[in-house]
XYZ file of C-alpha atoms in Angstrom:
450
model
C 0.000 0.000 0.000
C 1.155 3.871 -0.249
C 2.681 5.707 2.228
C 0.215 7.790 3.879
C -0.186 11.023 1.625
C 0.996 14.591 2.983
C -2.828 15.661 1.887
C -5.531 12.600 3.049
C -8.438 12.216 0.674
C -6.052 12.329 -2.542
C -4.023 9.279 -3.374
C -1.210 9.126 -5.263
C 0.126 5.721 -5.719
C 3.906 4.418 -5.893
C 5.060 2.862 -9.037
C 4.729 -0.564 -8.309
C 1.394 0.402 -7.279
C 0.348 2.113 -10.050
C 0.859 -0.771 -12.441
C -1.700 -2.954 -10.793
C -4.438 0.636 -11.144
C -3.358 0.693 -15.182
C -3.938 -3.261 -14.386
C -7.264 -2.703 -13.697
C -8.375 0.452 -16.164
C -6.658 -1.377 -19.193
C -8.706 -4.499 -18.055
C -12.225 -3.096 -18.070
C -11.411 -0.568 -21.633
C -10.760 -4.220 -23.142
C -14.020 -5.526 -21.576
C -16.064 -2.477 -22.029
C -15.094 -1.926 -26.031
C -15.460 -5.508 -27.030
C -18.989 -4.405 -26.225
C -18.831 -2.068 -28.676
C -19.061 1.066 -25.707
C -16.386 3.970 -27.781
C -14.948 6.197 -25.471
C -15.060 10.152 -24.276
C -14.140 12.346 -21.956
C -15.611 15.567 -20.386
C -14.620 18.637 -18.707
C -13.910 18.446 -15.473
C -16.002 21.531 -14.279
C -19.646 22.313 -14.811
C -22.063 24.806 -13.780
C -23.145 24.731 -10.169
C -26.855 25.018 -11.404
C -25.996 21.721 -14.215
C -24.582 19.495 -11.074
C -27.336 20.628 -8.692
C -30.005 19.761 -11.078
C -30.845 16.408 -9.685
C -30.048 14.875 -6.223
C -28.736 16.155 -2.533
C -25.156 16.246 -2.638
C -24.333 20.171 -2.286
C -22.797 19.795 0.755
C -19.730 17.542 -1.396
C -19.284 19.657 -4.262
C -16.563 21.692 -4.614
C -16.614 25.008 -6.186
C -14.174 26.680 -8.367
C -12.900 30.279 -7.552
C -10.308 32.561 -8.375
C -8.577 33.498 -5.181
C -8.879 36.974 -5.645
C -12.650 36.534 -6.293
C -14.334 38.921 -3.884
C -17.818 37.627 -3.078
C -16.998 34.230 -2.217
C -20.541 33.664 -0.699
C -22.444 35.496 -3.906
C -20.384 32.346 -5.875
C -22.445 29.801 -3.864
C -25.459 30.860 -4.956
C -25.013 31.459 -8.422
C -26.130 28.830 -10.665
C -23.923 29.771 -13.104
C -20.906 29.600 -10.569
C -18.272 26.406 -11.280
C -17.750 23.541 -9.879
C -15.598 20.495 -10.140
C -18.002 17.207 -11.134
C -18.468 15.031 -8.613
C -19.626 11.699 -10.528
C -19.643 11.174 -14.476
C -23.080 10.587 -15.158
C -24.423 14.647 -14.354
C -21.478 15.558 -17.405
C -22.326 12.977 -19.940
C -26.314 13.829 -19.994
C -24.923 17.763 -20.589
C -22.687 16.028 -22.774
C -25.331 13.848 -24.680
C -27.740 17.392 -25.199
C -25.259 19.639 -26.563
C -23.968 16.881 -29.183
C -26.855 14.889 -29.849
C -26.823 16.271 -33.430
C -23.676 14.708 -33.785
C -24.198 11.631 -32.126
C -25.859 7.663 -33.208
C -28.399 6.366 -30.920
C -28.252 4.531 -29.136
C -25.345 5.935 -28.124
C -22.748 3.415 -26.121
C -19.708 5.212 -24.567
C -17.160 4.371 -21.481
C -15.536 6.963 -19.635
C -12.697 6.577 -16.701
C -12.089 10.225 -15.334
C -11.245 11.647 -12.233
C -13.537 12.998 -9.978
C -13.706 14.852 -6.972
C -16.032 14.930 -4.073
C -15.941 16.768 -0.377
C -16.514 13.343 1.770
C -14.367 12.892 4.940
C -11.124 10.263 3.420
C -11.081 6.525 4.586
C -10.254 3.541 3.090
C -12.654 3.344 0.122
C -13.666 7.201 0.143
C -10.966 9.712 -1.212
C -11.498 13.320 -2.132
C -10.172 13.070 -5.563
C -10.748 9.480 -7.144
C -11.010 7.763 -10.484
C -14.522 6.501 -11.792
C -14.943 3.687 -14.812
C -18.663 4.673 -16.355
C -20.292 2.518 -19.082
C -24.068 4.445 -20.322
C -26.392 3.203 -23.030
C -28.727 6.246 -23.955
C -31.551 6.137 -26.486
C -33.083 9.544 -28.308
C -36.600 9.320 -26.592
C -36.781 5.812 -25.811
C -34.453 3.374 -24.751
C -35.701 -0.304 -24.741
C -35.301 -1.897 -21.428
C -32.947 -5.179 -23.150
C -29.654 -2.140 -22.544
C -30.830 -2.462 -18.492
C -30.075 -6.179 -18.988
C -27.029 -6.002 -20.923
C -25.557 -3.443 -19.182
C -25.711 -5.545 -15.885
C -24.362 -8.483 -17.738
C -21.053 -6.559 -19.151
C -20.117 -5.185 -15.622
C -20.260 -8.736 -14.149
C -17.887 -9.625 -17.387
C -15.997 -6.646 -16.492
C -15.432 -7.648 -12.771
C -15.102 -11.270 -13.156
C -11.638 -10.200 -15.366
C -10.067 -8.134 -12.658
C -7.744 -9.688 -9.099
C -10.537 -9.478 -6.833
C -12.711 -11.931 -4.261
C -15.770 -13.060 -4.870
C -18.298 -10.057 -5.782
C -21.919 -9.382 -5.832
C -24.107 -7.409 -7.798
C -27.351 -6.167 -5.779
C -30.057 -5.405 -8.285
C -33.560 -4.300 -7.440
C -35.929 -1.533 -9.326
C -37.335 1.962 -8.244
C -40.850 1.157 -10.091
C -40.988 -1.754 -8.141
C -40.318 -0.203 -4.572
C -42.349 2.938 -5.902
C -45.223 0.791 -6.818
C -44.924 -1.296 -3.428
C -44.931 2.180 -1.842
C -48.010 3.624 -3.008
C -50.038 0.413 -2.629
C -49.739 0.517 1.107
C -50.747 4.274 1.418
C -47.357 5.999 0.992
C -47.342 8.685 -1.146
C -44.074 10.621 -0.821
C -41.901 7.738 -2.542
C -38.501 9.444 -2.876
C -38.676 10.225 0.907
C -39.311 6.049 1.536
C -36.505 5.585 -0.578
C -34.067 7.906 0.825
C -35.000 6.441 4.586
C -34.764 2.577 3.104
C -31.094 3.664 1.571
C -29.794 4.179 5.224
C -31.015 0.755 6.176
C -27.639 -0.700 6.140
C -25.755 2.173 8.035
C -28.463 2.710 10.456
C -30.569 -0.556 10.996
C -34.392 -1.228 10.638
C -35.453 0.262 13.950
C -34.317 3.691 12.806
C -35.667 3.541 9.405
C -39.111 2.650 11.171
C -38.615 5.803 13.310
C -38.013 7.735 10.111
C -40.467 6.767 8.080
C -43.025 7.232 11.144
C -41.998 10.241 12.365
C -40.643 12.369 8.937
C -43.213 10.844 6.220
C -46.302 10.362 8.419
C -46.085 6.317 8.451
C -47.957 4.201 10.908
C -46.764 1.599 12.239
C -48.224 -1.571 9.936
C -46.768 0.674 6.620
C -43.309 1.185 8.092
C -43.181 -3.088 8.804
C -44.668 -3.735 5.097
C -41.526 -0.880 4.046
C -39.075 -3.086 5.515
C -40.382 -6.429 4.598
C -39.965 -5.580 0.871
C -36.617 -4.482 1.985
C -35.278 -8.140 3.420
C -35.836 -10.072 0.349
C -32.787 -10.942 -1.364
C -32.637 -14.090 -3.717
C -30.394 -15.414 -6.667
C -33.132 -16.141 -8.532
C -36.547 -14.806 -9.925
C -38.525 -16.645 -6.994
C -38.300 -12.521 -5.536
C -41.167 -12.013 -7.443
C -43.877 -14.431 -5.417
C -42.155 -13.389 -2.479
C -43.663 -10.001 -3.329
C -46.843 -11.145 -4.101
C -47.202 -12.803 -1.200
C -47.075 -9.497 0.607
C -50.750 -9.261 -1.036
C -49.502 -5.333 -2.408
C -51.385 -4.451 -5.482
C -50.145 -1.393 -7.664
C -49.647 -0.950 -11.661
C -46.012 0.622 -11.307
C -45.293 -2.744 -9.011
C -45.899 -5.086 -11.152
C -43.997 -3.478 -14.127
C -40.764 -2.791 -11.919
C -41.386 -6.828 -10.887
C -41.397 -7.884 -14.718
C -38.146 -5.884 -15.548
C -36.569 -7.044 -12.215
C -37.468 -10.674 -12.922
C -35.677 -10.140 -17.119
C -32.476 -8.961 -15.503
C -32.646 -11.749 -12.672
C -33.651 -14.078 -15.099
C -30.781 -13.422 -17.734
C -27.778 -12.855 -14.995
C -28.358 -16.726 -13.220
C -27.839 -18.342 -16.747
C -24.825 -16.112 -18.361
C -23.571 -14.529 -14.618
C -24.472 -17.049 -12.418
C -23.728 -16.696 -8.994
C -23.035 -12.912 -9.678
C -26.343 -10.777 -9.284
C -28.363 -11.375 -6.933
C -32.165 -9.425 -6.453
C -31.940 -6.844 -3.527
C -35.013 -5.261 -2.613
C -33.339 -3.208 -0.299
C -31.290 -0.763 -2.390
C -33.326 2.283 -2.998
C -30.355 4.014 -4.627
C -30.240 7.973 -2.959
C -29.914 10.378 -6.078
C -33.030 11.002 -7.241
C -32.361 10.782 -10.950
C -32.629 7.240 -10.920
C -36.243 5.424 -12.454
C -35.782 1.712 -12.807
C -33.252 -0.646 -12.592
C -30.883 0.248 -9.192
C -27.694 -1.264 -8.989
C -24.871 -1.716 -6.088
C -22.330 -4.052 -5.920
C -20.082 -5.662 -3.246
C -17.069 -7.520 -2.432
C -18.317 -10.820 -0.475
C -16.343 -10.739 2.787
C -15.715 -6.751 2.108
C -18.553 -6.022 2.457
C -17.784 -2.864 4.885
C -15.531 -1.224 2.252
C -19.192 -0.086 0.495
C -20.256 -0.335 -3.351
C -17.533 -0.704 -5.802
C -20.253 -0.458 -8.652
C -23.362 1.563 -8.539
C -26.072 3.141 -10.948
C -29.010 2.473 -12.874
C -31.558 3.547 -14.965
C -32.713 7.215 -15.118
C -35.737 8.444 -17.898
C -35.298 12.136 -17.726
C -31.608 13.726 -16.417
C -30.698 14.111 -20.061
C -32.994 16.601 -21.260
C -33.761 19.462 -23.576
C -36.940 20.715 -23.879
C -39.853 18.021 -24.290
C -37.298 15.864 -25.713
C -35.470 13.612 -23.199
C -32.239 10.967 -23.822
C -33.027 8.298 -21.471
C -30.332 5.999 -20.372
C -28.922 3.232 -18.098
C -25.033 2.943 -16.875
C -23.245 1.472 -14.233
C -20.019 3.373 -12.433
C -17.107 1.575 -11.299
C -14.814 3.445 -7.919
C -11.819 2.485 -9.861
C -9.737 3.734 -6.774
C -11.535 2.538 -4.151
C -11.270 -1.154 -5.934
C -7.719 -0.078 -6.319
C -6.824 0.804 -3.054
C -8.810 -2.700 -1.487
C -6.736 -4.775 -3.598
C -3.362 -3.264 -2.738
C -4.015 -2.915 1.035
C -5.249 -6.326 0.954
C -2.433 -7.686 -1.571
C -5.094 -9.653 -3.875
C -2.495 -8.532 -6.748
C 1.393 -7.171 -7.166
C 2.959 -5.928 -9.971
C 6.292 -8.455 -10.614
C 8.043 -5.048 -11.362
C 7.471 -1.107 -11.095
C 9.021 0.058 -14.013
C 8.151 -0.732 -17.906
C 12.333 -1.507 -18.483
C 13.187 -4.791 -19.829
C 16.646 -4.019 -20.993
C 19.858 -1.899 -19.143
C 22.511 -1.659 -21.690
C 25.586 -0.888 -19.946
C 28.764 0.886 -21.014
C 32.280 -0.429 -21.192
C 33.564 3.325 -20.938
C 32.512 6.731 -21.731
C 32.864 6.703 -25.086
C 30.569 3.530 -25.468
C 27.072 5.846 -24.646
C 26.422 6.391 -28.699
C 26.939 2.144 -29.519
C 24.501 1.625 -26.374
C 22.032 3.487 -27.717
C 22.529 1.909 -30.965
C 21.648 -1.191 -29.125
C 19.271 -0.347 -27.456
C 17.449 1.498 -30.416
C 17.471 -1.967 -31.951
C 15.546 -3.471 -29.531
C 12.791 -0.612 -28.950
C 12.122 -1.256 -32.446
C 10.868 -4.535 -31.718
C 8.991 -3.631 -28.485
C 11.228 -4.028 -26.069
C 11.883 -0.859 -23.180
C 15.262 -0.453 -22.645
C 17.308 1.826 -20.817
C 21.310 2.993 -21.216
C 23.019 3.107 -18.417
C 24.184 7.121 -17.871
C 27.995 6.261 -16.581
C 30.246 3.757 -17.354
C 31.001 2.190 -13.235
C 31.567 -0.689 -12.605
C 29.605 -3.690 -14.306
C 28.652 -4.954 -10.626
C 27.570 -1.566 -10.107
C 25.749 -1.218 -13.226
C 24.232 -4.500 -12.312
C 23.310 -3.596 -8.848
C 21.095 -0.161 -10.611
C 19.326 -2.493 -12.948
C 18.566 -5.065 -9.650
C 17.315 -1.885 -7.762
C 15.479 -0.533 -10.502
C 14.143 -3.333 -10.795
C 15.143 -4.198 -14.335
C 15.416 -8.211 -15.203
C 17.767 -8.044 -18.259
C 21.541 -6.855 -18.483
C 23.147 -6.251 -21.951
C 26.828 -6.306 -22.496
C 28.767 -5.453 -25.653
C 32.275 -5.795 -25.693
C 35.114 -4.393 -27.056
C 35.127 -6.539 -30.510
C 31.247 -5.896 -30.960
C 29.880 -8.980 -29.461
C 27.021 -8.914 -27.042
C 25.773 -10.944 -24.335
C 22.802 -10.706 -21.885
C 22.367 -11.182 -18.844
C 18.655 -12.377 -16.663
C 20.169 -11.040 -13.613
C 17.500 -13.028 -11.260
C 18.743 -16.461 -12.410
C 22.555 -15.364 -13.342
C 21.960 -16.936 -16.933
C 24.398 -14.826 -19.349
C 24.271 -16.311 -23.140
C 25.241 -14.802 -26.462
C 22.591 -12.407 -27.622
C 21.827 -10.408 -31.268
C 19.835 -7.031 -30.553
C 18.184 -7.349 -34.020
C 16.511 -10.707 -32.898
C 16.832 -11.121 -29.197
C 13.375 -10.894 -27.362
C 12.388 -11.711 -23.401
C 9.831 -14.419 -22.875
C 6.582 -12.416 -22.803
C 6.163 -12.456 -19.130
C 9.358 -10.442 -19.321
C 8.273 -8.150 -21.801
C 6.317 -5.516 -19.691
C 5.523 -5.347 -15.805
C 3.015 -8.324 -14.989
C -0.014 -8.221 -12.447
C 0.121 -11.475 -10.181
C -3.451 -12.226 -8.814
C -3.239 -13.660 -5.457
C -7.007 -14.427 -5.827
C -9.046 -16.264 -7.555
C -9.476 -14.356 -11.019
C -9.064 -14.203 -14.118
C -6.179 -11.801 -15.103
C-alpha cells in the first residue's frame, strides 16, 4: 500500500502500485469496447446550477474560484458559478444534449475520469478518485434489453479483474415505488431515501423515520421493511412479493423488468447478481433498474459499482435521452486490492533491458543497441555512466530491471537475466524476453481471471 499522503483524501500511488491501477483500467477498456461502448471524456467543471439539477449532494461539491474573487458567498449561490463534477453521469447527460446532433443512438460510450467529491477520506472514500462509467442512452426511448445487458457486461468486467468473490445487488425503483403507493405511501422518494440508510443505520431507525418524517404508521413502516429483506439469486423474488398481497400498476412493471435482468444474470452470470429489494439508490435521478455491488467478505468497504436507470436527467426541452449505466470506484477497488495484496505488480518500471557501457565513449553504440531493440517492443534503458559492471548491475537489480546487456570491445554482445545469473550470447536485431518479461506483470493472489 502507499505511504500515507501529505494531503488525506487524494491518493497518489507508488510505481509498483500504479501498475496494478493501469492493471485494472486497461482491463475493463478491453471488456467495455469488445462491447462495442467507444470512449469520451468531459470537462472536469460544470455549472453549479448543471450538477445541482438532480439529487442532494451540495454539501460535497466543490466550487471553483479565483482566489482573488471577492464575493466568495455570492459564488455559492449562483447557478452559473463552477464547480468540479463530482460523478460522471451529471457531465455525460450535458454532454449527450449539446452533441446529440452529432451523435448515433443509441449511443454506447465508457468513460474513466477523475472525480472529486468533499466526503471525509477513509479507506474506500478519497477526495479526488477515479470513476470507470459505461451508459447506453436512447433519443426518446431506450428499450429496457440495454438495463439487462448493461448488468451483464459489468459482471464480465469484474469477473476479469484480481478481486474476491463479488456481488451485484439489483432491485428496481418502479418496483419499490409501486410497493410504496399500494400501502398508502405517497411521498416515494422520501421512503426511498429512509430505506437507503437501512444498512448504516438498521431497521429500527428507518421505522422511526419513516413514522416520524413521512407520516407512516406503524403496519406501513413493517410492510416498508419487509420488501426491503428479500434478497434471492433467482426470480422466486417475485412471489415473495406477491405474497405481501400489495397491489399497484407501477409494481408489477418494476417486478417484470426485475425478474428479465434476474432471469438473464443466473444463466450467463451465475452466482453474480443477486435481487436486492433493499437498495433504494439515494440520487433522485434514478427510475428503474438500481444497482450496487459488493465484495463478499468486504462487504464494509461499500459499493464498488453503482447506478441504474434514469428516464429524464438528459434533457432538452420536451425531448429527453433516457439511459442506463453502471459506475465503477476504480480507486476505491484499487486501493482494497493493494491494502489487501489480492495482486502485485512483478516489477514497477516498464524496463526490460539496461545496456551498460564499457567506458565513456561507449554511450552512442549503447544506444545503438538499445534502439534496436525498442524497435521490436522491447523498453530499454542505457546506463548514464560507465562504473563498474557490478555496479551497473546492482542499478538495474534496484530498478528493478530483469535483463543486463553487455557489448564488448570486438562488438559482441551478451545478456544477462540477472535473477537467475543466466548470461548467453545475444543479437539485438533478434533477441526478445519471454513475454512475461516483456512488460511489468499483475500477479493475482485471488481467484481471477487476469
Amino acid at each position: 500500500m502507499a505511504r500515507t499522503a501529505s494531503l488525506s483524501g487524494f491518493p497518489e500511488w507508488l510505481p509498483q502500485e500504479r501498475v496494478v491501477e493501469q492493471h485494472v483500467l486497461d482491463t475493463l477498456r478491453r471488456v467495455f469496447e469488445l462491447h462495442g461502448f467507444g470512449s469520451i471524456e468531459t470537462r472536469a467543471v460544470e455549472t453549479v446550477g448543471q450538477l445541482l439539477r438532480k439529487g442532494e449532494i451540495d454539501k460535497e461539491v466543490y466550487g471553483l474560484s479565483r482566489l482573488q474573487d471577492d464575493d466568495d458567498s455570492a459564488a455559492k449561490s449562483d447557478p452559473n458559478a463552477l464547480a468540479l463534477h463530482f460523478d460522471l453521469t451529471v457531465p455525460f447527460a450535458r454532454y449527450v444534449v449539446e452533441n446529440a446532433g452529432y451523435l448515433a443512438f443509441p449511443f454506447r460510450r465508457y468513460q474513466m475520469q477523475k472525480v472529486w467529491r468533499g466526503e471525509r477520506p477513509q479507506e474506500g472514500r478519497a477526495r479526488e478518485f477515479t470513476q470507470a462509467d459505461i451508459d447506453v442512452v436512447g433519443d426518446g426511448e431506450l428499450p429496457f434489453r440495454y438495463d439487462v445487458e448493461i448488468v451483464l457486461v459489468i459482471a464480465e468486467a469484474l469477473s476479469a479483474l484480481p478481486i474476491p468473490e463479488f456481488r451485484l445487488r439489483v432491485n428496481n425503483r418502479k418496483l419499490s415505488e409501486g410497493f410504496y403507493r399500494g400501502i398508502g405511501l405517497e411521498d416515494t422518494a422520501g421512503v426511498l431515501r429512509s430505506i437507503d440508510k437501512l444498512e448504516k443505520i438498521g431497521a429500527e431507525k428507518v421505522a422511526e423515520l419513516l413514522r416520524t418524517e413521512l407520516g407512516a404508521t406503524q403496519e406501513q413502516a413493517e410492510a416498508a421493511l419487509k420488501l426491503a429483506t428479500i434478497q434471492t439469486t433467482d426470480t422466486s423474488f417475485v412471489e415473495q412479493v406477491r405474497a405481501l398481497g400489495v397491489e399497484h400498476p407501477l409494481l408489477e412493471e418494476g417486478l417484470t423488468e426485475l425478474e428479465q435482468v434476474v432471469a438473464a444474470a443466473s444463466s450467463r452470470a451465475p452466482g453474480k447478481v443477486v435481487a436486492d429489494l433493499s437498495i433504494a439508490r439515494g440520487l433522485d435521478y434514478y427510475t428503474g433498474t438500481v444497482v450496487e455491488t459488493v465484495l463478499v467478505g468486504h462487504e464494509q468497504l461499500g459499493s464498488i459499482c453503482s447506478g441504474g436507470r434514469y428516464e429524464s436527467l438528459a434533457s432538452k426541452g420536451s425531448k429527453t435521452f433516457p439511459g442506463v449505466g453502471l459506475s465503477i470506484g476504480v480507486t476505491r477497488l484499487v486501493s482494497r486490492i493493494l491494502s489487501q495484496e489480492f495482486a502485485t505488480a512483478s516489477r514497477s518500471v516498464p524496463t526490460a533491458v539496461l545496456v551498460t557501457l564499457n567506458d565513456e565513449d561507449s554511450w552512442s553504440a549503447a544506444q545503438d543497441v538499445a534502439a534496436q531493440l525498442r524497435a521490436r517492443g522491447i523498453s530499454t534503458e542505457v546506463a548514464a555512466k560507465a562504473d563498474k559492471f557490478g555496479k551497473q548491475i546492482k542499478f538495474a537489480d534496484r530498478r528493478g530491471i530483469p535483463f543486463v546487456w553487455f557489448t564488448d570491445a570486438e562488438g559482441a554482445h551478451q545478456v544477462k537475466d540477472i535473477r537467475s545469473g543466466e548470461q548467453v550470447a545475444a543479437d539485438p536485431a533478434v533477441w526478445t524476453p519471454a513475454e512475461e518479461d516483456l512488460r511489468p506483470q499483475v500477479i493475482a493472489r485471488v481467484a481471477a481471471e487476469v
